[in-house]
């Protein structure tokens, strides 16, 4: 499907960028992908996202949109087929609620398990597990948050299915145990099995290597 | 069948004010309930078990939480006088800037009254920088929404009744550094949906005094 002049400024290991890629793929929109070196950001990126200077930025017809959640809603409004958000206002509010929960509660917790050690790490670990248990309730026994196919919350949170095992491998501690989080476990499997997800994940060994370096930086800087 | 709309809120909350202003704009009748945040009521705990926070909008028994999500819900259900443009790009910009207000204004403002010295100076600087960015986005428009109140106006204007507190605590004048924002506040106050809804700045300032005592801040 033609999305003439759709450009995506991204970085291969960013889960925020991956969200936008999934949204574009769900709609079958063709786009030009521009890989950014985050240590040497392009003048175009700095111009398109002068407020935060971050990826992802979607540019459509020369007009930039920044912030992954804003971008996904833009994509959903611009291209109305294969809707990502539900139609019913209450269901939309619930989808936005769970997306915000992933952003504001889960991400800081999982980041803490990755960037801290000892007692502090344990605290964040418990917080991450608690948040996943709450997220499980939001799933309400459905296959995906979107029902039979992936929807807004799956697009916003699905990266967790790929990143958590990577984090577990690097920190050497299991966060998501099958017995304590069976529905989340199943959701992870279903997400990773979904066609557009499978074909767009960053290579695991490269991701692990990068996250290891990143972790050393984080641990080193807090010493 | 008549709609039953309840708003669980707390009178000085800028987040709760967003919902109140949106409903005032749309002429939605609702049952306002002020919550005691130190002893949260059973309805609040049941309606927002995840965060246990206000505001919560309960529409025909179904709770909606998080102020900007509530505002969008109100806009979608009571859809005359829309808060968003029909243009998806303008809508995306509005979402971006409302999110910016969410990320920055409350945090900087709170740090102004909670701190002194260097920490307060830093907070003041960031606060002014954020307002200046918003002034850039406002440009020559009367409101962020153009000729009428839009999503960003609703997201930001509640903080106007906290400006007096920030200025008094921080000993600075927002008018001096950000005259365009103050002109925008004046224009918003010409609307009844804003002027009749916002909390009184003096009362908010007294409330900040109470909070400071509670936190043991001088």
Coordinates of C-alpha atoms in Angstrom, one line a residue:
Chain A
X1 CA 0.0 0.0 0.0
X2 CA 1.4 3.3 -1.0
X3 CA 2.4 5.6 1.9
X4 CA 4.2 8.0 -0.4
X5 CA 6.8 9.9 1.4
X6 CA 6.7 7.9 4.7
X7 CA 10.1 7.9 6.4
X8 CA 11.0 6.4 9.7
X9 CA 14.0 7.6 11.6
X10 CA 15.0 4.8 13.9
X11 CA 17.7 2.7 15.6
X12 CA 17.8 -1.1 15.2
X13 CA 17.8 -1.9 18.9
X14 CA 15.1 0.5 20.1
X15 CA 11.8 -1.0 21.3
X16 CA 10.2 2.4 20.8
X17 CA 11.1 2.2 17.1
X18 CA 9.9 -1.4 16.8
X19 CA 6.5 -0.3 18.0
X20 CA 6.2 2.0 15.0
X21 CA 7.5 -0.6 12.6
X22 CA 4.8 -3.0 13.8
X23 CA 2.1 -0.4 13.4
X24 CA 3.3 0.4 9.8
X25 CA 3.4 -3.3 9.0
X26 CA -0.1 -3.9 10.4
X27 CA -1.4 -1.4 7.9
X28 CA 0.8 -2.6 5.1
X29 CA 2.4 0.8 4.7
X30 CA 5.7 1.0 2.8
X31 CA 8.2 3.3 4.3
X32 CA 11.8 4.4 4.0
X33 CA 13.8 3.5 7.0
X34 CA 16.7 5.7 8.1
X35 CA 19.1 4.2 10.7
X36 CA 20.4 6.8 13.1
X37 CA 23.7 6.7 14.9
X38 CA 22.5 7.9 18.4
X39 CA 26.0 9.0 19.3
X40 CA 26.1 11.2 16.2
X41 CA 22.5 12.3 15.4
X42 CA 21.8 13.6 12.0
X43 CA 20.9 17.2 11.5
X44 CA 17.5 16.1 10.0
X45 CA 16.6 14.2 13.1
X46 CA 17.6 17.1 15.3
X47 CA 15.4 19.3 13.2
X48 CA 12.4 17.0 13.0
X49 CA 12.5 16.3 16.8
X50 CA 14.0 19.5 18.2
X51 CA 12.2 19.0 21.6
X52 CA 13.5 15.6 22.5
X53 CA 16.1 14.8 19.7
X54 CA 15.1 11.1 19.9
X55 CA 14.0 8.3 17.7
X56 CA 11.5 7.2 16.5
X57 CA 10.3 10.1 14.3
X58 CA 7.9 9.4 11.5
X59 CA 7.9 11.9 8.6
X60 CA 4.9 11.9 6.3
X61 CA 4.8 14.4 3.4
X62 CA 7.6 16.3 5.1
X63 CA 5.7 16.6 8.3
X64 CA 7.4 15.0 11.4
X65 CA 5.6 13.2 14.2
X66 CA 7.5 12.3 17.3
X67 CA 6.9 10.1 20.4
X68 CA 6.0 6.5 19.6
X69 CA 2.5 6.4 21.2
X70 CA 1.6 9.6 19.3
X71 CA 3.0 8.2 16.1
X72 CA 1.0 5.0 16.4
X73 CA -2.3 6.9 16.9
X74 CA -1.3 9.1 14.0
X75 CA -0.8 6.0 11.8
X76 CA -4.2 4.6 13.0
X77 CA -6.0 7.9 12.1
X78 CA -4.2 8.5 8.8
X79 CA -4.8 5.0 7.4
X80 CA -8.2 3.7 8.6
X81 CA -8.0 0.0 7.5
X82 CA -6.9 -2.7 9.9
X83 CA -7.6 -0.5 13.0
X84 CA -5.1 -0.7 15.8
X85 CA -7.2 1.0 18.4
X86 CA -10.8 -0.2 19.0
X87 CA -13.8 1.8 17.9
X88 CA -15.7 2.0 21.1
X89 CA -14.7 5.0 23.2
X90 CA -14.6 3.0 26.4
X91 CA -12.4 0.2 24.9
X92 CA -10.1 2.9 23.5
X93 CA -9.8 4.4 26.9
X94 CA -8.9 1.0 28.3
X95 CA -6.3 0.4 25.6
X96 CA -4.7 3.8 26.2
X97 CA -4.7 3.1 30.0
X98 CA -2.8 -0.2 29.6
X99 CA -0.4 1.4 27.1
X100 CA 0.3 4.2 29.6
X101 CA 0.8 1.6 32.3
X102 CA 3.5 -0.2 30.3
X103 CA 5.2 3.2 29.7
X104 CA 5.1 4.6 33.2
X105 CA 5.2 1.6 35.4
X106 CA 6.7 -1.4 33.7
X107 CA 9.5 0.3 31.8
X108 CA 11.1 2.0 34.8
X109 CA 10.8 -1.2 36.8
X110 CA 12.4 -3.4 34.1
X111 CA 15.1 -0.8 33.6
X112 CA 15.8 -0.9 37.3
X113 CA 16.3 -4.7 37.2
X114 CA 18.8 -4.1 34.4
X115 CA 20.7 -1.1 35.7
X116 CA 20.9 -1.9 39.5
X117 CA 22.4 -4.5 41.7
X118 CA 21.8 -6.1 45.0
X119 CA 18.9 -4.9 47.2
X120 CA 17.9 -2.1 44.8
X121 CA 17.7 -4.6 41.9
X122 CA 15.6 -6.9 44.0
X123 CA 13.2 -4.1 44.7
X124 CA 12.8 -3.3 41.0
X125 CA 12.5 -7.0 40.3
X126 CA 9.5 -7.3 42.6
X127 CA 8.0 -4.2 41.1
X128 CA 8.4 -5.6 37.5
X129 CA 6.8 -8.8 38.5
X130 CA 3.9 -7.0 40.3
X131 CA 3.4 -4.9 37.1
X132 CA 3.3 -8.0 34.9
X133 CA 0.7 -9.6 37.2
X134 CA -1.4 -6.4 36.9
X135 CA -0.9 -6.4 33.1
X136 CA -2.1 -10.0 33.1
X137 CA -5.4 -8.9 34.5
X138 CA -5.7 -6.4 31.7
X139 CA -5.4 -9.2 29.2
X140 CA -8.6 -10.8 30.7
X141 CA -7.9 -14.2 29.3
X142 CA -7.8 -13.0 25.7
X143 CA -5.1 -14.1 23.3
X144 CA -3.9 -10.6 22.7
X145 CA -5.0 -7.3 24.2
X146 CA -6.5 -6.6 20.8
X147 CA -8.5 -9.9 20.9
X148 CA -7.7 -12.4 18.2
X149 CA -5.2 -10.1 16.5
X150 CA -2.7 -7.6 17.9
X151 CA -4.0 -4.2 18.9
X152 CA -2.7 -1.0 20.5
X153 CA -1.5 -2.5 23.8
X154 CA 0.2 -5.4 22.0
X155 CA 2.0 -3.0 19.7
X156 CA 3.0 -0.8 22.6
X157 CA 4.0 -3.6 25.0
X158 CA 4.8 -6.6 22.8
X159 CA 8.5 -5.8 22.7
X160 CA 8.7 -7.0 26.3
X161 CA 8.2 -10.6 25.1
X162 CA 11.6 -10.3 23.3
X163 CA 13.5 -8.1 25.6
X164 CA 12.7 -9.8 29.0
X165 CA 14.5 -13.1 28.1
X166 CA 17.4 -11.0 26.8
X167 CA 17.6 -9.1 30.1
X168 CA 17.1 -12.4 32.1
X169 CA 20.1 -13.9 30.2
X170 CA 22.3 -10.8 30.9
X171 CA 21.5 -10.3 34.6
X172 CA 21.3 -14.1 35.2
X173 CA 18.0 -14.0 37.0
X174 CA 14.6 -15.2 35.9
X175 CA 11.9 -12.5 36.0
X176 CA 9.0 -14.2 34.2
X177 CA 8.4 -17.7 35.6
X178 CA 5.8 -19.8 33.9
X179 CA 4.1 -20.9 37.1
X180 CA 3.6 -17.4 38.6
X181 CA 2.8 -15.6 35.3
X182 CA 1.2 -18.2 33.0
X183 CA -1.0 -15.8 31.0
X184 CA 1.9 -13.4 30.4
X185 CA 4.1 -16.3 29.4
X186 CA 1.5 -17.4 26.9
X187 CA 1.1 -13.8 25.6
X188 CA 4.9 -13.6 25.1
X189 CA 4.7 -16.8 23.0
X190 CA 1.8 -15.6 21.0
X191 CA 3.4 -12.2 20.3
X192 CA 6.7 -13.7 19.2
X193 CA 4.7 -16.1 16.9
X194 CA 2.8 -13.3 15.2
X195 CA 3.8 -12.9 11.6
X196 CA 4.8 -9.3 11.5
X197 CA 6.6 -9.6 14.8
X198 CA 8.6 -12.6 13.7
X199 CA 9.9 -10.9 10.6
X200 CA 11.0 -7.6 12.3
X201 CA 12.8 -8.5 15.5
X202 CA 16.4 -7.3 15.9
X203 CA 19.0 -10.1 15.8
X204 CA 19.3 -11.6 19.2
X205 CA 23.0 -12.0 19.5
X206 CA 23.6 -8.4 18.4
X207 CA 21.0 -7.2 20.9
X208 CA 22.5 -9.2 23.7
X209 CA 26.0 -7.9 22.9
X210 CA 24.8 -4.3 22.8
X211 CA 22.7 -4.6 26.0
X212 CA 25.8 -6.1 27.8
X213 CA 27.9 -3.1 26.8
X214 CA 25.0 -0.7 27.8
X215 CA 24.6 -2.4 31.2
X216 CA 28.3 -2.1 31.9
X217 CA 28.1 1.6 31.2
X218 CA 25.1 1.9 33.5
X219 CA 26.7 -0.1 36.4
X220 CA 30.0 1.7 35.9
X221 CA 28.4 5.1 36.1
X222 CA 26.6 4.5 39.3
X223 CA 29.7 3.2 41.1
Chain B
X1 CA -32.0 6.7 29.6
X2 CA -30.1 9.5 31.3
X3 CA -26.4 9.3 31.5
X4 CA -24.9 8.9 34.9
X5 CA -21.6 10.7 35.1
X6 CA -19.5 10.8 38.3
X7 CA -16.2 12.5 38.7
X8 CA -14.0 11.4 41.6
X9 CA -11.6 14.3 42.0
X10 CA -9.8 16.6 44.4
X11 CA -10.5 20.3 44.1
X12 CA -6.9 21.8 43.5
X13 CA -5.8 18.9 41.2
X14 CA -4.8 20.2 37.8
X15 CA -5.4 16.7 36.5
X16 CA -9.0 16.7 37.8
X17 CA -9.5 20.2 36.5
X18 CA -8.8 18.9 33.0
X19 CA -11.8 16.7 33.1
X20 CA -13.9 19.4 34.7
X21 CA -13.0 21.9 32.0
X22 CA -13.6 19.4 29.2
X23 CA -17.1 18.6 30.6
X24 CA -17.8 22.3 31.1
X25 CA -16.9 23.0 27.4
X26 CA -19.3 20.2 26.3
X27 CA -22.0 21.0 28.8
X28 CA -21.9 17.6 30.4
X29 CA -23.8 17.3 33.7
X30 CA -22.0 15.3 36.3
X31 CA -21.9 14.5 39.9
X32 CA -18.6 16.0 41.4
X33 CA -17.2 14.1 44.4
X34 CA -14.2 15.5 46.3
X35 CA -12.1 12.8 47.6
X36 CA -10.1 12.7 50.9
X37 CA -6.8 11.6 49.5
X38 CA -5.5 10.6 52.9
X39 CA -8.5 8.3 53.4
X40 CA -9.5 7.1 50.0
X41 CA -13.1 6.0 49.6
X42 CA -14.2 2.6 48.6
X43 CA -15.6 3.8 45.2
X44 CA -12.2 5.3 44.3
X45 CA -10.3 2.2 45.3
X46 CA -12.7 0.0 43.4
X47 CA -12.7 2.2 40.3
X48 CA -9.0 2.7 40.1
X49 CA -7.4 -0.3 41.8
X50 CA -4.2 -0.1 39.8
X51 CA -3.2 3.5 40.7
X52 CA -5.7 4.5 43.4
X53 CA -5.6 8.0 42.1
X54 CA -7.9 10.8 41.1
X55 CA -9.4 11.8 38.7
X56 CA -11.6 8.9 37.8
X57 CA -14.6 9.4 35.5
X58 CA -17.4 6.9 36.1
X59 CA -19.8 6.8 33.1
X60 CA -22.8 4.6 33.6
X61 CA -20.8 2.5 36.1
X62 CA -17.7 2.2 33.9
X63 CA -14.6 3.9 35.3
X64 CA -12.1 5.8 33.1
X65 CA -8.7 6.7 34.7
X66 CA -5.8 9.0 33.8
X67 CA -6.7 12.6 33.1
X68 CA -5.7 12.9 29.4
X69 CA -7.3 9.6 28.7
X70 CA -10.5 10.9 30.4
X71 CA -10.4 14.1 28.3
X72 CA -10.1 12.0 25.1
X73 CA -12.9 9.8 26.3
X74 CA -15.1 12.8 27.0
X75 CA -14.3 14.2 23.6
X76 CA -15.2 11.0 21.8
X77 CA -18.5 10.4 23.7
X78 CA -19.8 14.0 23.7
X79 CA -18.6 14.8 20.3
X80 CA -19.9 18.3 19.6
X81 CA -17.4 21.1 20.1
X82 CA -14.5 18.7 19.3
X83 CA -11.2 19.3 21.1
X84 CA -9.2 17.8 18.2
X85 CA -8.8 18.9 14.6
X86 CA -10.1 16.7 11.8
X87 CA -6.5 16.7 10.4
X88 CA -4.6 13.7 11.8
X89 CA -1.3 15.7 11.6
X90 CA -2.7 18.5 13.8
X91 CA -4.2 15.9 16.1
X92 CA -0.8 14.3 16.4
X93 CA 0.8 17.6 17.2
X94 CA -1.8 18.2 19.9
X95 CA -1.1 14.8 21.4
X96 CA 2.6 15.5 21.4
X97 CA 2.2 18.8 23.2
X98 CA -0.3 17.6 25.8
X99 CA 2.1 14.7 26.5
X100 CA 4.9 17.3 26.8
X101 CA 2.8 19.3 29.4
X102 CA 2.3 16.0 31.2
X103 CA 5.9 15.1 31.3
X104 CA 7.3 18.5 32.3
X105 CA 4.9 21.1 33.8
X106 CA 3.7 19.3 36.9
X107 CA 7.2 18.0 37.7
X108 CA 8.9 21.4 37.3
X109 CA 6.2 23.3 39.1
X110 CA 6.2 20.8 42.1
X111 CA 10.0 21.1 42.3
X112 CA 9.7 24.9 42.5
X113 CA 7.6 24.8 45.7
X114 CA 9.3 21.8 47.2
X115 CA 12.8 23.1 47.0
X116 CA 15.0 26.1 47.8
X117 CA 18.3 27.4 46.6
X118 CA 20.0 25.8 43.6
X119 CA 17.4 23.0 43.2
X120 CA 14.7 25.6 43.1
X121 CA 16.6 27.7 40.6
X122 CA 17.1 24.7 38.4
X123 CA 13.4 23.9 38.5
X124 CA 12.5 27.6 37.7
X125 CA 14.7 27.6 34.7
X126 CA 13.3 24.4 33.4
X127 CA 9.8 25.6 34.0
X128 CA 10.3 28.8 32.0
X129 CA 12.1 26.9 29.2
X130 CA 9.1 24.6 28.9
X131 CA 6.6 27.5 28.8
X132 CA 8.8 29.2 26.2
X133 CA 8.6 26.0 24.0
X134 CA 4.8 26.0 24.5
X135 CA 4.8 29.7 23.5
X136 CA 6.5 28.7 20.3
X137 CA 3.8 26.1 19.6
X138 CA 1.1 28.6 20.4
X139 CA 2.7 31.2 18.0
X140 CA 0.1 33.7 16.8
X141 CA -3.0 31.6 17.6
X142 CA -5.5 32.6 20.2
X143 CA -5.6 29.1 21.6
X144 CA -3.5 26.0 21.0
X145 CA -6.7 24.7 19.4
X146 CA -6.9 27.7 17.0
X147 CA -10.0 29.8 17.5
X148 CA -11.4 27.7 20.2
X149 CA -10.1 25.7 23.2
X150 CA -8.5 22.4 22.1
X151 CA -6.9 19.4 23.7
X152 CA -3.6 21.2 24.6
X153 CA -5.5 24.2 26.1
X154 CA -7.5 21.8 28.3
X155 CA -4.2 20.0 29.3
X156 CA -2.4 23.1 30.2
X157 CA -4.8 25.7 31.5
X158 CA -5.5 24.0 34.9
X159 CA -1.9 24.8 35.9
X160 CA -2.7 28.5 35.6
X161 CA -4.4 28.4 39.0
X162 CA -1.1 27.1 40.4
X163 CA 1.0 29.8 38.7
X164 CA 0.5 32.2 41.7
X165 CA 1.9 29.5 44.0
X166 CA 4.9 28.8 41.8
X167 CA 5.7 32.5 41.4
X168 CA 5.3 33.3 45.1
X169 CA 7.3 30.3 46.3
X170 CA 9.9 30.8 43.6
X171 CA 10.0 34.6 43.8
X172 CA 9.7 35.1 40.0
X173 CA 7.2 36.4 37.5
X174 CA 5.9 34.2 34.8
X175 CA 4.6 37.3 33.0
X176 CA 8.1 38.7 32.7
X177 CA 9.6 35.7 30.9
X178 CA 6.5 34.3 29.2
X179 CA 4.1 37.2 28.4
X180 CA 2.5 35.2 25.6
X181 CA 1.5 32.4 27.9
X182 CA 0.0 34.9 30.3
X183 CA -1.9 36.6 27.5
X184 CA -3.2 33.1 26.5
X185 CA -4.3 32.5 30.2
X186 CA -6.2 35.8 30.1
X187 CA -8.0 34.7 26.9
X188 CA -8.9 31.3 28.4
X189 CA -10.2 33.0 31.5
X190 CA -12.7 34.9 29.2
X191 CA -14.4 31.5 28.7
X192 CA -16.9 30.5 31.4
X193 CA -15.9 26.9 31.1
X194 CA -12.5 28.0 32.4
X195 CA -13.2 30.9 34.7
X196 CA -16.1 29.2 36.5
X197 CA -14.1 25.9 36.9
X198 CA -10.5 26.8 37.9
X199 CA -9.7 26.8 41.6
X200 CA -8.9 30.1 43.2
X201 CA -5.1 30.8 43.1
X202 CA -5.1 32.1 46.7
X203 CA -6.8 28.9 47.9
X204 CA -4.3 26.8 46.0
X205 CA -1.5 28.8 47.6
X206 CA -3.0 28.1 51.0
X207 CA -3.2 24.4 50.1
X208 CA 0.5 24.4 49.1
X209 CA 1.2 25.8 52.6
X210 CA -0.6 22.8 54.1
X211 CA 1.4 20.4 51.8
X212 CA 4.7 22.0 52.8
X213 CA 3.8 21.5 56.5
X214 CA 2.9 17.9 55.8
X215 CA 6.2 17.3 54.0
X216 CA 8.1 19.2 56.7
X217 CA 9.3 21.8 54.2
X218 CA 10.0 25.2 55.5

